[in-house]
Short mmCIF file of C-alpha atoms and ligand atoms in Angstrom, two decimals:
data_model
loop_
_atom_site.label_atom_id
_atom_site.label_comp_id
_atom_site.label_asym_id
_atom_site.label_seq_id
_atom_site.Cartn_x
_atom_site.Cartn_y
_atom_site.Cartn_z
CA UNK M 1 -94.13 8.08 30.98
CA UNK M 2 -95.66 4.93 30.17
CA UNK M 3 -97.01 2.62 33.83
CA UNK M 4 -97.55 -0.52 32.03
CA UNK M 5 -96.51 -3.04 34.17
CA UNK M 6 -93.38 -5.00 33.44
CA UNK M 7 -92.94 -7.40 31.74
CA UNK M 8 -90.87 -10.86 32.31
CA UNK M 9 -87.58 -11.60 30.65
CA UNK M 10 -86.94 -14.54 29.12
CA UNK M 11 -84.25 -16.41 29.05
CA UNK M 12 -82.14 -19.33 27.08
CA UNK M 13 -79.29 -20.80 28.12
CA UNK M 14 -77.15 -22.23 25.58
CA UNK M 15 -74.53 -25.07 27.49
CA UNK M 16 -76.23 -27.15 30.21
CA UNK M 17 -73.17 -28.06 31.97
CA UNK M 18 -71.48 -27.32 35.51
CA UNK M 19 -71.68 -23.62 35.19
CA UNK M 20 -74.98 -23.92 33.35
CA UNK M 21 -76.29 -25.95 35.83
CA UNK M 22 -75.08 -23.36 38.60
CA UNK M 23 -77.33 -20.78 36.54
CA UNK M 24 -80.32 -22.84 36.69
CA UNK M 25 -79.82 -23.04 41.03
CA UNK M 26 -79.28 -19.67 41.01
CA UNK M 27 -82.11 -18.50 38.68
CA UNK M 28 -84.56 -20.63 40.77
CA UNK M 29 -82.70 -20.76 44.15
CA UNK M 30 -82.37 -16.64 44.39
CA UNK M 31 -85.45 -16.18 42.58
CA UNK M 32 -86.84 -13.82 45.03
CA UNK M 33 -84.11 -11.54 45.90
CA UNK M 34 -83.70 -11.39 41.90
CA UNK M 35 -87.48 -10.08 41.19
CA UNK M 36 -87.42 -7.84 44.87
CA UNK M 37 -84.13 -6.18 43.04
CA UNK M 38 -85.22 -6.14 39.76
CA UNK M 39 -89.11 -5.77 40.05
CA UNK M 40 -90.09 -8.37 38.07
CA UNK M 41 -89.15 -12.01 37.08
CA UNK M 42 -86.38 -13.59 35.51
CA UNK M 43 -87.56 -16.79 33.41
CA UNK M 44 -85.72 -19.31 32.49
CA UNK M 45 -87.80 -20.19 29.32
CA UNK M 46 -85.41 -23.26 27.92
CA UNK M 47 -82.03 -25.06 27.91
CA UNK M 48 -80.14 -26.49 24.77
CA UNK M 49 -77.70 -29.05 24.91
CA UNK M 50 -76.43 -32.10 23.42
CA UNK M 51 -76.57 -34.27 26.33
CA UNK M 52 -80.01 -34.90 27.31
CA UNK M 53 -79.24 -37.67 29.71
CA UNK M 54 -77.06 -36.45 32.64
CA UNK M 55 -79.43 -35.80 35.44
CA UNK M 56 -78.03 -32.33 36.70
CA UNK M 57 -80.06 -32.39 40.33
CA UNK M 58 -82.63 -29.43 39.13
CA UNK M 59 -86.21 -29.00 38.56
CA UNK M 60 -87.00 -28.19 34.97
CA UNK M 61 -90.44 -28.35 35.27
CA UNK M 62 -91.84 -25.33 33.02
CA UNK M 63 -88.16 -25.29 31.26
CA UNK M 64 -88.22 -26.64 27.34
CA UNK M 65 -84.95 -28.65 27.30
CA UNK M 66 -83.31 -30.37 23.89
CA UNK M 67 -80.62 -30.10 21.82
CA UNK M 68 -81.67 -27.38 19.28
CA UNK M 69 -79.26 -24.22 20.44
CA UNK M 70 -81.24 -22.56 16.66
CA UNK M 71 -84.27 -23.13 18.02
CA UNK M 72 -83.60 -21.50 21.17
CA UNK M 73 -82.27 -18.37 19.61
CA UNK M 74 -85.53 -18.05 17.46
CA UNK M 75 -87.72 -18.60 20.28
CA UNK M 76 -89.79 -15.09 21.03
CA UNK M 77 -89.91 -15.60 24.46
CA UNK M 78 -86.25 -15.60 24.73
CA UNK M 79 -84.76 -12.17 25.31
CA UNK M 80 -81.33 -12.95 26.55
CA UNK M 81 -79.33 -16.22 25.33
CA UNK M 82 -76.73 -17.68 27.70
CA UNK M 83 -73.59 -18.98 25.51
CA UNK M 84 -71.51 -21.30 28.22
CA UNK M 85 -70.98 -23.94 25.52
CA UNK M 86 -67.31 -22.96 25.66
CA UNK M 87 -64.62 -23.07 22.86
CA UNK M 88 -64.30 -20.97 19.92
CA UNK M 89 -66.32 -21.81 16.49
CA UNK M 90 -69.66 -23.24 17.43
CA UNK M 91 -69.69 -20.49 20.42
CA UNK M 92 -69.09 -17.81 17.99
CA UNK M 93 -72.15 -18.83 15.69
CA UNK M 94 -74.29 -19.19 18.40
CA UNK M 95 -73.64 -15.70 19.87
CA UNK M 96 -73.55 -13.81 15.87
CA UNK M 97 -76.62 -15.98 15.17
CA UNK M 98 -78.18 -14.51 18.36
CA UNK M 99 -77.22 -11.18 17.68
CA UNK M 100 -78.62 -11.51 14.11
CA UNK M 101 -81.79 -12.39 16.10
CA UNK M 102 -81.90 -9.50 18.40
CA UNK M 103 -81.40 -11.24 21.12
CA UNK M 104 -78.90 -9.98 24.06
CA UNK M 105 -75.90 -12.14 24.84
CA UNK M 106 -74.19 -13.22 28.20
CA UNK M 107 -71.45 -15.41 27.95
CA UNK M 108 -68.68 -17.00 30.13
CA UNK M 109 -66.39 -17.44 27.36
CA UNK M 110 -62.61 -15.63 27.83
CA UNK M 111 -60.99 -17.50 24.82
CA UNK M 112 -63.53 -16.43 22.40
CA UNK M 113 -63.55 -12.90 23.66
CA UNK M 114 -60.36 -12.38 23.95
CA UNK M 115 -59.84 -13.74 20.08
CA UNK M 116 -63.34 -12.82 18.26
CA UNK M 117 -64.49 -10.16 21.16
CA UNK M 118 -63.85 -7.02 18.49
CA UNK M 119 -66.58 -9.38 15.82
CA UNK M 120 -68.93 -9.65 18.60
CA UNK M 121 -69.07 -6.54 20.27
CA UNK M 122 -69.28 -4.14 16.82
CA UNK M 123 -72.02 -6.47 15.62
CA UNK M 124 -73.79 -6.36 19.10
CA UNK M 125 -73.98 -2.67 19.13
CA UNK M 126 -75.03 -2.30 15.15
CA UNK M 127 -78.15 -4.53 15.89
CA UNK M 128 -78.53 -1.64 19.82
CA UNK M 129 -77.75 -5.39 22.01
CA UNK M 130 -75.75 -6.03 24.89
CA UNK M 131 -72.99 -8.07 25.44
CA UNK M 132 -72.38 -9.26 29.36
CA UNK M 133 -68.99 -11.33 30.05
CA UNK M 134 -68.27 -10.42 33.72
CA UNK M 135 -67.97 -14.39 34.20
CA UNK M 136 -65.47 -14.30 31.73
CA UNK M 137 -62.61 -12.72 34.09
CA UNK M 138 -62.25 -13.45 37.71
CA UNK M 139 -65.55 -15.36 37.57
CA UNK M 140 -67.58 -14.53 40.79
CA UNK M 141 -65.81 -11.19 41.38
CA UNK M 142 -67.13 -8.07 40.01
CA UNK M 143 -64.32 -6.44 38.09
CA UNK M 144 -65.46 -5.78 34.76
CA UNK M 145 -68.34 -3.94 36.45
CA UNK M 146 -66.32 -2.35 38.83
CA UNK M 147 -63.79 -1.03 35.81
CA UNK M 148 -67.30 0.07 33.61
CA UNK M 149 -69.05 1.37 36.50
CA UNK M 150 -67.68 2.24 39.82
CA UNK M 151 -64.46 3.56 38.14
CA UNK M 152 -65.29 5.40 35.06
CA UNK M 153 -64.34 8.36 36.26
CA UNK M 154 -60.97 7.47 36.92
CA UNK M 155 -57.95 7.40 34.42
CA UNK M 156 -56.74 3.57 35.14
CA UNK M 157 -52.73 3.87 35.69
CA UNK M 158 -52.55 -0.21 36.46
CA UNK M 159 -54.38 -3.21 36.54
CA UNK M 160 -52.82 -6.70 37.87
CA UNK M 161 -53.91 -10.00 39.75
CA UNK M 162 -53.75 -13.05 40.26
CA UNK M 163 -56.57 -13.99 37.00
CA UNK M 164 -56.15 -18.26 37.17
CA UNK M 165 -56.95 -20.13 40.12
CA UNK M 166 -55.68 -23.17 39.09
CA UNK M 167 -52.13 -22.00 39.26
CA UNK M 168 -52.15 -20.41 42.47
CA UNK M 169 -53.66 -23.21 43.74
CA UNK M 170 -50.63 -25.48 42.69
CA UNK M 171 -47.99 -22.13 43.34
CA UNK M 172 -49.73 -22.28 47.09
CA UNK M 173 -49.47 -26.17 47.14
CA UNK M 174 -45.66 -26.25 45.78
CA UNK M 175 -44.84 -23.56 48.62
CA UNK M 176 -46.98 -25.53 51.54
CA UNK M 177 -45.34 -28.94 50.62
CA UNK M 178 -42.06 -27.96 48.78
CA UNK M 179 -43.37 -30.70 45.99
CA UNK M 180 -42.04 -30.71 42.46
CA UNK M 181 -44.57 -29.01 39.89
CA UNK M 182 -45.69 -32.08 38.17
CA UNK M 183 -46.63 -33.72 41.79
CA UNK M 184 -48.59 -30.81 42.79
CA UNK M 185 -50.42 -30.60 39.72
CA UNK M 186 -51.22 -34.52 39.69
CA UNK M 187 -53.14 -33.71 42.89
CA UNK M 188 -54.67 -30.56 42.06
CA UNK M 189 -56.34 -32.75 39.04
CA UNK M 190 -57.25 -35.60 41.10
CA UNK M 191 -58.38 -32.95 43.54
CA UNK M 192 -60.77 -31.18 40.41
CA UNK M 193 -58.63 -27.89 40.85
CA UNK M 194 -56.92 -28.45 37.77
CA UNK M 195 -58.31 -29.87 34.47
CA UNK M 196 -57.35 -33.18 32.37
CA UNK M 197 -55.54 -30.95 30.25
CA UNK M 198 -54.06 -28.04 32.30
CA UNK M 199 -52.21 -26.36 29.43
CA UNK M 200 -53.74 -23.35 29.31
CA UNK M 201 -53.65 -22.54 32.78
CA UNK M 202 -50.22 -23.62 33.62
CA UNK M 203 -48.55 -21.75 30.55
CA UNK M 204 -50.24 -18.64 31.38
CA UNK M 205 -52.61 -18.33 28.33
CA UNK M 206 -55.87 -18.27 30.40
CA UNK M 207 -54.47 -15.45 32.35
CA UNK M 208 -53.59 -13.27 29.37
CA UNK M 209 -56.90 -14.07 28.02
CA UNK M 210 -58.33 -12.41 30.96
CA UNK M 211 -55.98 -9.49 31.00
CA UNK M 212 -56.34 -8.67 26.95
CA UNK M 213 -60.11 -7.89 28.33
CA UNK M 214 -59.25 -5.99 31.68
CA UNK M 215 -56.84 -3.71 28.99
CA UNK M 216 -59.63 -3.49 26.83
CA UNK M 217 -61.70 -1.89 29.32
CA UNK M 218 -58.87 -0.15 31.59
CA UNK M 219 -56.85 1.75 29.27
CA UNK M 220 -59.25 1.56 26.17
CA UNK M 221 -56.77 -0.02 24.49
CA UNK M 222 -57.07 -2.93 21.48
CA UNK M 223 -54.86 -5.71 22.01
CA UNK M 224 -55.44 -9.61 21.92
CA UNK M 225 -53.57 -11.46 24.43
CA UNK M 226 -51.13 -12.51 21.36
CA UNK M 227 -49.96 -9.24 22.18
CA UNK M 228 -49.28 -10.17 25.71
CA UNK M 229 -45.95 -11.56 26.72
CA UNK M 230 -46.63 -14.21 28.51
CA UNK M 231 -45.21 -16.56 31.13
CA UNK M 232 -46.72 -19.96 32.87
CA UNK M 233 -45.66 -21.50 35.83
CA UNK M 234 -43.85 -25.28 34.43
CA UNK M 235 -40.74 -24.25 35.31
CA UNK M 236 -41.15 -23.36 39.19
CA UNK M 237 -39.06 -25.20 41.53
CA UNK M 238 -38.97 -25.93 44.91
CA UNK M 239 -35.80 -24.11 45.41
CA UNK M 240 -37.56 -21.20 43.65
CA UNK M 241 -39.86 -21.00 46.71
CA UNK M 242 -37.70 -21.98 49.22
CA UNK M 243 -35.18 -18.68 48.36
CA UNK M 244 -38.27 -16.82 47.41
CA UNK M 245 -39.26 -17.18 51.51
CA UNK M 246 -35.64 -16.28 52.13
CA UNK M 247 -35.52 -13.00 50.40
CA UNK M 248 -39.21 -11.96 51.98
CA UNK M 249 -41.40 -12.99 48.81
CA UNK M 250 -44.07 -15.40 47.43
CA UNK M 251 -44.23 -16.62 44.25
CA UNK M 252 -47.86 -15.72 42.35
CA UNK M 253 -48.71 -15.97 38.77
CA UNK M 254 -49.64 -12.19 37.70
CA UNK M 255 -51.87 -11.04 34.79
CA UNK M 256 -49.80 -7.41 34.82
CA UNK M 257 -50.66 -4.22 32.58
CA UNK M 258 -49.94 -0.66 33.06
CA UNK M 259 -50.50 2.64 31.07
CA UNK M 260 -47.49 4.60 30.36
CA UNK M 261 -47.72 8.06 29.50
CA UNK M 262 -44.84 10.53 27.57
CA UNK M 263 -44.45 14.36 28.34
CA UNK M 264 -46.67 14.73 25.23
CA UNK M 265 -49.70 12.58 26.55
CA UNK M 266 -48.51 9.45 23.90
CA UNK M 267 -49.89 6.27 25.15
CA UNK M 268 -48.42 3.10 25.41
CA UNK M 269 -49.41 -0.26 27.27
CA UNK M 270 -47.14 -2.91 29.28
CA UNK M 271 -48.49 -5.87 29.68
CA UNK M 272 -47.35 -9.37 30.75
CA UNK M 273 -48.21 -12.60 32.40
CA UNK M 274 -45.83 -14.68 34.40
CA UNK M 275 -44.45 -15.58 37.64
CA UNK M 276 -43.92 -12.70 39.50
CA UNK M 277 -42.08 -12.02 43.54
CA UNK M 278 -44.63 -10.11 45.33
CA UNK M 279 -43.48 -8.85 49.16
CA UNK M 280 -44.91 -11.25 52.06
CA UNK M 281 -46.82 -8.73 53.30
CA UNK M 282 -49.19 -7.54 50.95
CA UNK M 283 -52.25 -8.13 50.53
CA UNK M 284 -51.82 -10.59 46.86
CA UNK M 285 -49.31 -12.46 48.48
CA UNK M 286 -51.79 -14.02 50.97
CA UNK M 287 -54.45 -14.78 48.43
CA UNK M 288 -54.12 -18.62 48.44
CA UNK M 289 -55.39 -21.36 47.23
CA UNK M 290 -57.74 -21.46 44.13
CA UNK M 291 -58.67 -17.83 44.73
CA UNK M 292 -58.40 -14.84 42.71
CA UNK M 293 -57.51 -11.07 42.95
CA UNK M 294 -57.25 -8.23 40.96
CA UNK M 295 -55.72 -4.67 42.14
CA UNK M 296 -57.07 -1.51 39.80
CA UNK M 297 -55.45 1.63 40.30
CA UNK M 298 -57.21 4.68 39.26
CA UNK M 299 -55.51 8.15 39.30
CA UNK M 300 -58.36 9.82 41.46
CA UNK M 301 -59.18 6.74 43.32
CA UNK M 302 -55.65 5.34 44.39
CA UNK M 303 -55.35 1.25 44.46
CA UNK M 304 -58.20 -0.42 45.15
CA UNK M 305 -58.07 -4.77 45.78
CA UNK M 306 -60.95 -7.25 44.68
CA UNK M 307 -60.97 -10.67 46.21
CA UNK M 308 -62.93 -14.00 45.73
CA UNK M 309 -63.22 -17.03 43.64
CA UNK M 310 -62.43 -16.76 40.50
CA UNK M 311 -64.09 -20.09 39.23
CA UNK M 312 -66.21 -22.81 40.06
CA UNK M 313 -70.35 -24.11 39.65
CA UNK M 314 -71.95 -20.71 42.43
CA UNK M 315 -69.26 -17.86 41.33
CA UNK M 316 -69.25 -18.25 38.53
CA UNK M 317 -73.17 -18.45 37.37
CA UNK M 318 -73.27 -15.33 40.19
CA UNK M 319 -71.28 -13.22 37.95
CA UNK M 320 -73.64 -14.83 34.63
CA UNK M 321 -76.82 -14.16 36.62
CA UNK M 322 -75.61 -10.64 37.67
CA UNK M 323 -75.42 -9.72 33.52
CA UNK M 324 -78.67 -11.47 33.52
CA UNK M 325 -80.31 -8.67 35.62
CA UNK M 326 -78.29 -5.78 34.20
CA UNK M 327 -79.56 -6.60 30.99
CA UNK M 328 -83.46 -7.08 31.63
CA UNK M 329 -83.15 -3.55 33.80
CA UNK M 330 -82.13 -2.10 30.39
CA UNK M 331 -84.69 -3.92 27.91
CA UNK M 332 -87.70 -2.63 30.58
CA UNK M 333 -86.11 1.09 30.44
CA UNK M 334 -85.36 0.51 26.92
CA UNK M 335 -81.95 1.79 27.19
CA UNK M 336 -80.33 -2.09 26.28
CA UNK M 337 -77.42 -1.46 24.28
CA UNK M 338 -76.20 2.10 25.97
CA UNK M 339 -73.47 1.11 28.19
CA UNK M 340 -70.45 0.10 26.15
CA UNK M 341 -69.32 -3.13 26.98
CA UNK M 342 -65.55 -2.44 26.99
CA UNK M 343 -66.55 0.67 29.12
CA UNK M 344 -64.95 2.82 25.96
CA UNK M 345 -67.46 3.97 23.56
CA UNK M 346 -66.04 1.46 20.12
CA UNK M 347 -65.05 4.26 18.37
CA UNK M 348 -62.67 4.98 21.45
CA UNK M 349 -60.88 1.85 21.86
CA UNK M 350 -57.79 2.04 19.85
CA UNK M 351 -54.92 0.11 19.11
CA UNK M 352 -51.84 1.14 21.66
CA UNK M 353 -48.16 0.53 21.45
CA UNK M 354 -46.84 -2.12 23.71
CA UNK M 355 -44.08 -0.45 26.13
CA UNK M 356 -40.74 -1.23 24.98
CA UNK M 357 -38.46 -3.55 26.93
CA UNK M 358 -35.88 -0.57 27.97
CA UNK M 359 -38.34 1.14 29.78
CA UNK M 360 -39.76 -1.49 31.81
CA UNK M 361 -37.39 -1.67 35.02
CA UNK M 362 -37.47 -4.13 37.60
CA UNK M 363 -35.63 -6.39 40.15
CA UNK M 364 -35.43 -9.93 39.20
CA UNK M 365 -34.88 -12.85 40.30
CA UNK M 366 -32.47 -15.51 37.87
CA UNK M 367 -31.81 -18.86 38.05
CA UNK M 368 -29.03 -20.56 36.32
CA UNK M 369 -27.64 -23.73 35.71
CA UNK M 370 -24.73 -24.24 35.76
CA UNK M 371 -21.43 -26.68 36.20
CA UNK M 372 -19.98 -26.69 39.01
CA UNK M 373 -16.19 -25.45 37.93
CA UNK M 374 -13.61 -22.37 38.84
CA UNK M 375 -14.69 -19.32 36.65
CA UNK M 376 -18.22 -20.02 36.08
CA UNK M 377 -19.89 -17.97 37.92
CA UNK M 378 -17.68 -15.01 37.39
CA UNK M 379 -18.63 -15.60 33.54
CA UNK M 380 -21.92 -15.60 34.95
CA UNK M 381 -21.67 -12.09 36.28
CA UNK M 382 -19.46 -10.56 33.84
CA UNK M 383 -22.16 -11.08 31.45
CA UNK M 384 -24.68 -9.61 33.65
CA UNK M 385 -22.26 -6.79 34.13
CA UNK M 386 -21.72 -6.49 30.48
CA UNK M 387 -25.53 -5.87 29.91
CA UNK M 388 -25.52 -3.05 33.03
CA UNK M 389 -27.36 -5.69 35.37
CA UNK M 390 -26.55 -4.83 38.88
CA UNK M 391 -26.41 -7.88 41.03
CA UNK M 392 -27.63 -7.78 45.26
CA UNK M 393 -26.85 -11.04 45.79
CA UNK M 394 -25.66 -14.84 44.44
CA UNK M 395 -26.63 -17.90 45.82
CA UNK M 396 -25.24 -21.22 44.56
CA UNK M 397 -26.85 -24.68 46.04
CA UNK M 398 -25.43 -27.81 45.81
CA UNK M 399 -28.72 -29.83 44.86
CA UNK M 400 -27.92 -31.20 41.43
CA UNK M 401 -29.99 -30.47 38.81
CA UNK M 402 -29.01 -32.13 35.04
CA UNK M 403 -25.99 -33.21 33.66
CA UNK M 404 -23.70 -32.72 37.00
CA UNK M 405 -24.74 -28.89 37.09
CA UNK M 406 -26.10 -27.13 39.95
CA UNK M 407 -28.30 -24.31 40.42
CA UNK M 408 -26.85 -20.44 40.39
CA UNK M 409 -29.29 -17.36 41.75
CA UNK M 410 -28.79 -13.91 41.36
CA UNK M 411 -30.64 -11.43 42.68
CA UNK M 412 -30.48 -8.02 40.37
CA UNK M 413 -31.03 -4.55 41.09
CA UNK M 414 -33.24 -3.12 39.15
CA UNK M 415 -32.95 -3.39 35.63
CA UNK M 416 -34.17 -3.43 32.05
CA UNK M 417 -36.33 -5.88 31.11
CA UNK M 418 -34.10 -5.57 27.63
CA UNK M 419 -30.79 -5.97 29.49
CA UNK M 420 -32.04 -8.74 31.42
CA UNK M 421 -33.51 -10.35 28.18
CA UNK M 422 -30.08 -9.88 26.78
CA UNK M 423 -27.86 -10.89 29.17
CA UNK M 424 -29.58 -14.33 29.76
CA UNK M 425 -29.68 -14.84 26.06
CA UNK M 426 -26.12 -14.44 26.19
CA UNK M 427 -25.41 -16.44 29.86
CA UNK M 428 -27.69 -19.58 27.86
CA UNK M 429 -25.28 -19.51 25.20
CA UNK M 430 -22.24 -20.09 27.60
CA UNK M 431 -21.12 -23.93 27.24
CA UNK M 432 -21.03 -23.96 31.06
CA UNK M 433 -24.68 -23.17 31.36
CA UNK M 434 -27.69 -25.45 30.55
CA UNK M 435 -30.72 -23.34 29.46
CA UNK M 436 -32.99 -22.03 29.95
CA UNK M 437 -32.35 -20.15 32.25
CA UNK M 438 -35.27 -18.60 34.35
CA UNK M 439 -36.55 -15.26 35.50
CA UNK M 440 -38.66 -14.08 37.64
CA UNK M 441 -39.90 -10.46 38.14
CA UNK M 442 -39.83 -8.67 41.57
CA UNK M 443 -43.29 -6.70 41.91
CA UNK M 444 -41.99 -3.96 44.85
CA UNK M 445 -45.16 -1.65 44.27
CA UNK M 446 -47.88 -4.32 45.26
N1 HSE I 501 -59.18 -22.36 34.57
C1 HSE I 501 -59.63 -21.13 35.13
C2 HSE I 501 -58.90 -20.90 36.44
C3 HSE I 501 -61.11 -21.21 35.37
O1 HSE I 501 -58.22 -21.80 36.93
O2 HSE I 501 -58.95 -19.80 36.95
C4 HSE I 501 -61.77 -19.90 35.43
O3 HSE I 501 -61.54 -19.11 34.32
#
């Protein structure tokens, strides 16, 4: 067994800003507790960026910094490259052009992953490298680790959370203040919880980003978050919340997927983003505020709950610096490239039907608009009826909404998500309804 002493990593970080800075404070910061856990340094051997001007409040001294992200990747002393550029082509390069240079990859990156991860991660094991993206979901908390690691042995029945902290933050702010969605949000950008352009938080893509990756490495299964029905939060109202408290419930955006399994062990995946009613009692319905969780349910574990931030400068480079270290442990054993990054060996990681609509069954929670006339809401519920949609309870407000019509709820009992589909494709077609109408699932089992 050889004694030589080890040696020290290198590393280049690709993308000097907020999270890139939060890299270089942890790198130097937490520099001691990194080499008295690792047994030897981590170096930060140089930065690459465009903008060589911004004075980011850290000592470089030691650190080559410029803007040549090729030069970087060529450099011998760098072992690992850090991609936090962001965004999807020049990312991509970088990362294949590292990989083409045997050099181990960390990135932050969901969108890329979640659209070019299959690219990245065949090429990274051809060429033995690894891949670390823990950053990439739930930033500071360690679920892709926990899912590779801590519970591989367990077959993963369901895996759901609350994956954007931007949108709980405003969900938490529209419940605290009963504010209108686009007042909330105006805030939560002022504020810097929310970005100039929100989009991808508040329509629910950044959340199925995340969960096309916690499927990946859950259930094994392929799927891009195309595949992922998916809900955001734009048309939340305060009346939504206000009933929502009424009925015993909080409103969270969930990031939702669950295995299903036939009598003859036949696979197949549900999986969906969107507003979701989750009892006031448990434990995701007090996770406020810009905060994240994610429950994983194993069969030999039972539920397990992971809390903490799930963005921001500290977190986030936490979970980068954490791949870091896993990494350099493996080039000094010489075992970098074992550990699969999806947690399925690639030749294991198939594609997996997507769970049709009649056999996903749940309350839900509908909100109409309609005009206030005799009849109405009797069409309302004959529809409902028509489709097999039980109903619990109705609730019609007299707050106006558009055009002279006023707001109709319905609580169901359980039911398809195909009848529900149905029946409010059919209700929005009424001329005494305005669409569209909106659901919102009831999550009992939370
Ligand atoms: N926009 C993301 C969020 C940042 O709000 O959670 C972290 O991915």
């Amino acid at each position: 067994m050889a004694d030589s002493k080890p040696r020290k990593i290198g590393v280049g970080l690709l993308g000097f800003g907020t999270i890139g800075t939060g890299v270089v404070k942890v790198l130097q910061e937490n520099a001691d507790v990194i080499s008295q856990r690792l047994g030897f340094p981590l170096e930060l051997v140089r930065i690459a960026d465009l903008d060589l001007e911004t004075d980011r409040g850290v000592n470089l001294d030691g650190v080559r910094f410029d803007a040549d992200a090729s030069a970087l990747i060529a450099d011998p002393e760098v072992d690992i490259v850090v991609e936090l550029i962001g965004g999807y082509d020049v990312a991509r390069r970088f990362i294949l052009e590292s990989i083409a240079a045997d050099k181990h990859v960390v990135s932050a990156n969901k969108a890329l992953l979640a659209l070019h991860g299959k690219e990245i991660f065949k090429a990274a094991r051809a060429a033995n490298l690894d891949v670390g993206f823990e950053a990439a979901v739930a930033g500071g908390i360690p679920i892709l680790r926990s899912l590779r690691e801590g519970l591989a042995a367990n077959h993963i029945e369901r895996v759901l959370g609350i994956l954007n902290g931007t949108t709980n933050y405003v969900l938490t702010e529209m419940e605290r203040t009963e504010e209108a969605f686009e007042i909330v949000l105006k805030r939560a950008q002022e504020l810097g919880y929310a970005e100039a352009d929100p989009t991808f938080d508040v329509e629910g893509v950044d959340a199925a980003h995340k969960l096309a990756l916690l499927v990946g490495m859950a259930f094994g299964a392929e799927l891009t978050y195309e595949d992922i029905p998916t809900q955001g939060i734009l048309q939340m109202t305060p009346l939504d919340f206000e009933l929502a408290a009424e009925f015993g419930f909080r409103i969270k955006l969930l990031g939702i997927a669950k295995c299903h399994s036939d009598e003859h062990g036949h696979e197949a995946i549900e999986a969906h983003v969107g507003p979701a009613m989750v009892p006031v009692r448990s434990l995701l319905a007090n996770v406020d505020g810009a905060m994240n969780a994610v429950e994983v349910k194993g069969d030999a574990v039972g539920p397990t709950l992971y809390y903490g931030a799930g963005a921001g400068e500290m977190p986030t480079a936490s979970a980068v610096v954490a791949d870091l270290m896993e990494i350099a442990r493996e080039i000094q054993r010489g075992g970098a490239g074992a550990v699969a990054p999806l947690s399925y060996l690639p030749e294991e990681i198939k594609p997996k039907p997507m769970v049709s609509a009649d056999r996903i069954v749940h309350r839900a929670y509908l909100r109409f608009s309609a005009l206030d006339e005799p009849g109405v809401l009797s069409k309302i519920t004959g529809v409902l009826g028509e489709f097999g949609v039980g109903i619990e309870s109705v609730i019609q407000r007299q707050t106006e909404m558009d055009h002279g019509r006023v707001p109709v709820i319905v609580l169901t009992h359980p039911a398809t998500e195909e009848a529900l589909r149905s029946a409010m494709k059919k209700i929005d077609s009424l001329e005494c309804v305005g669409g569209p109408s909106v659901e919102i699932r009831i999550e009992e089992e939370i």
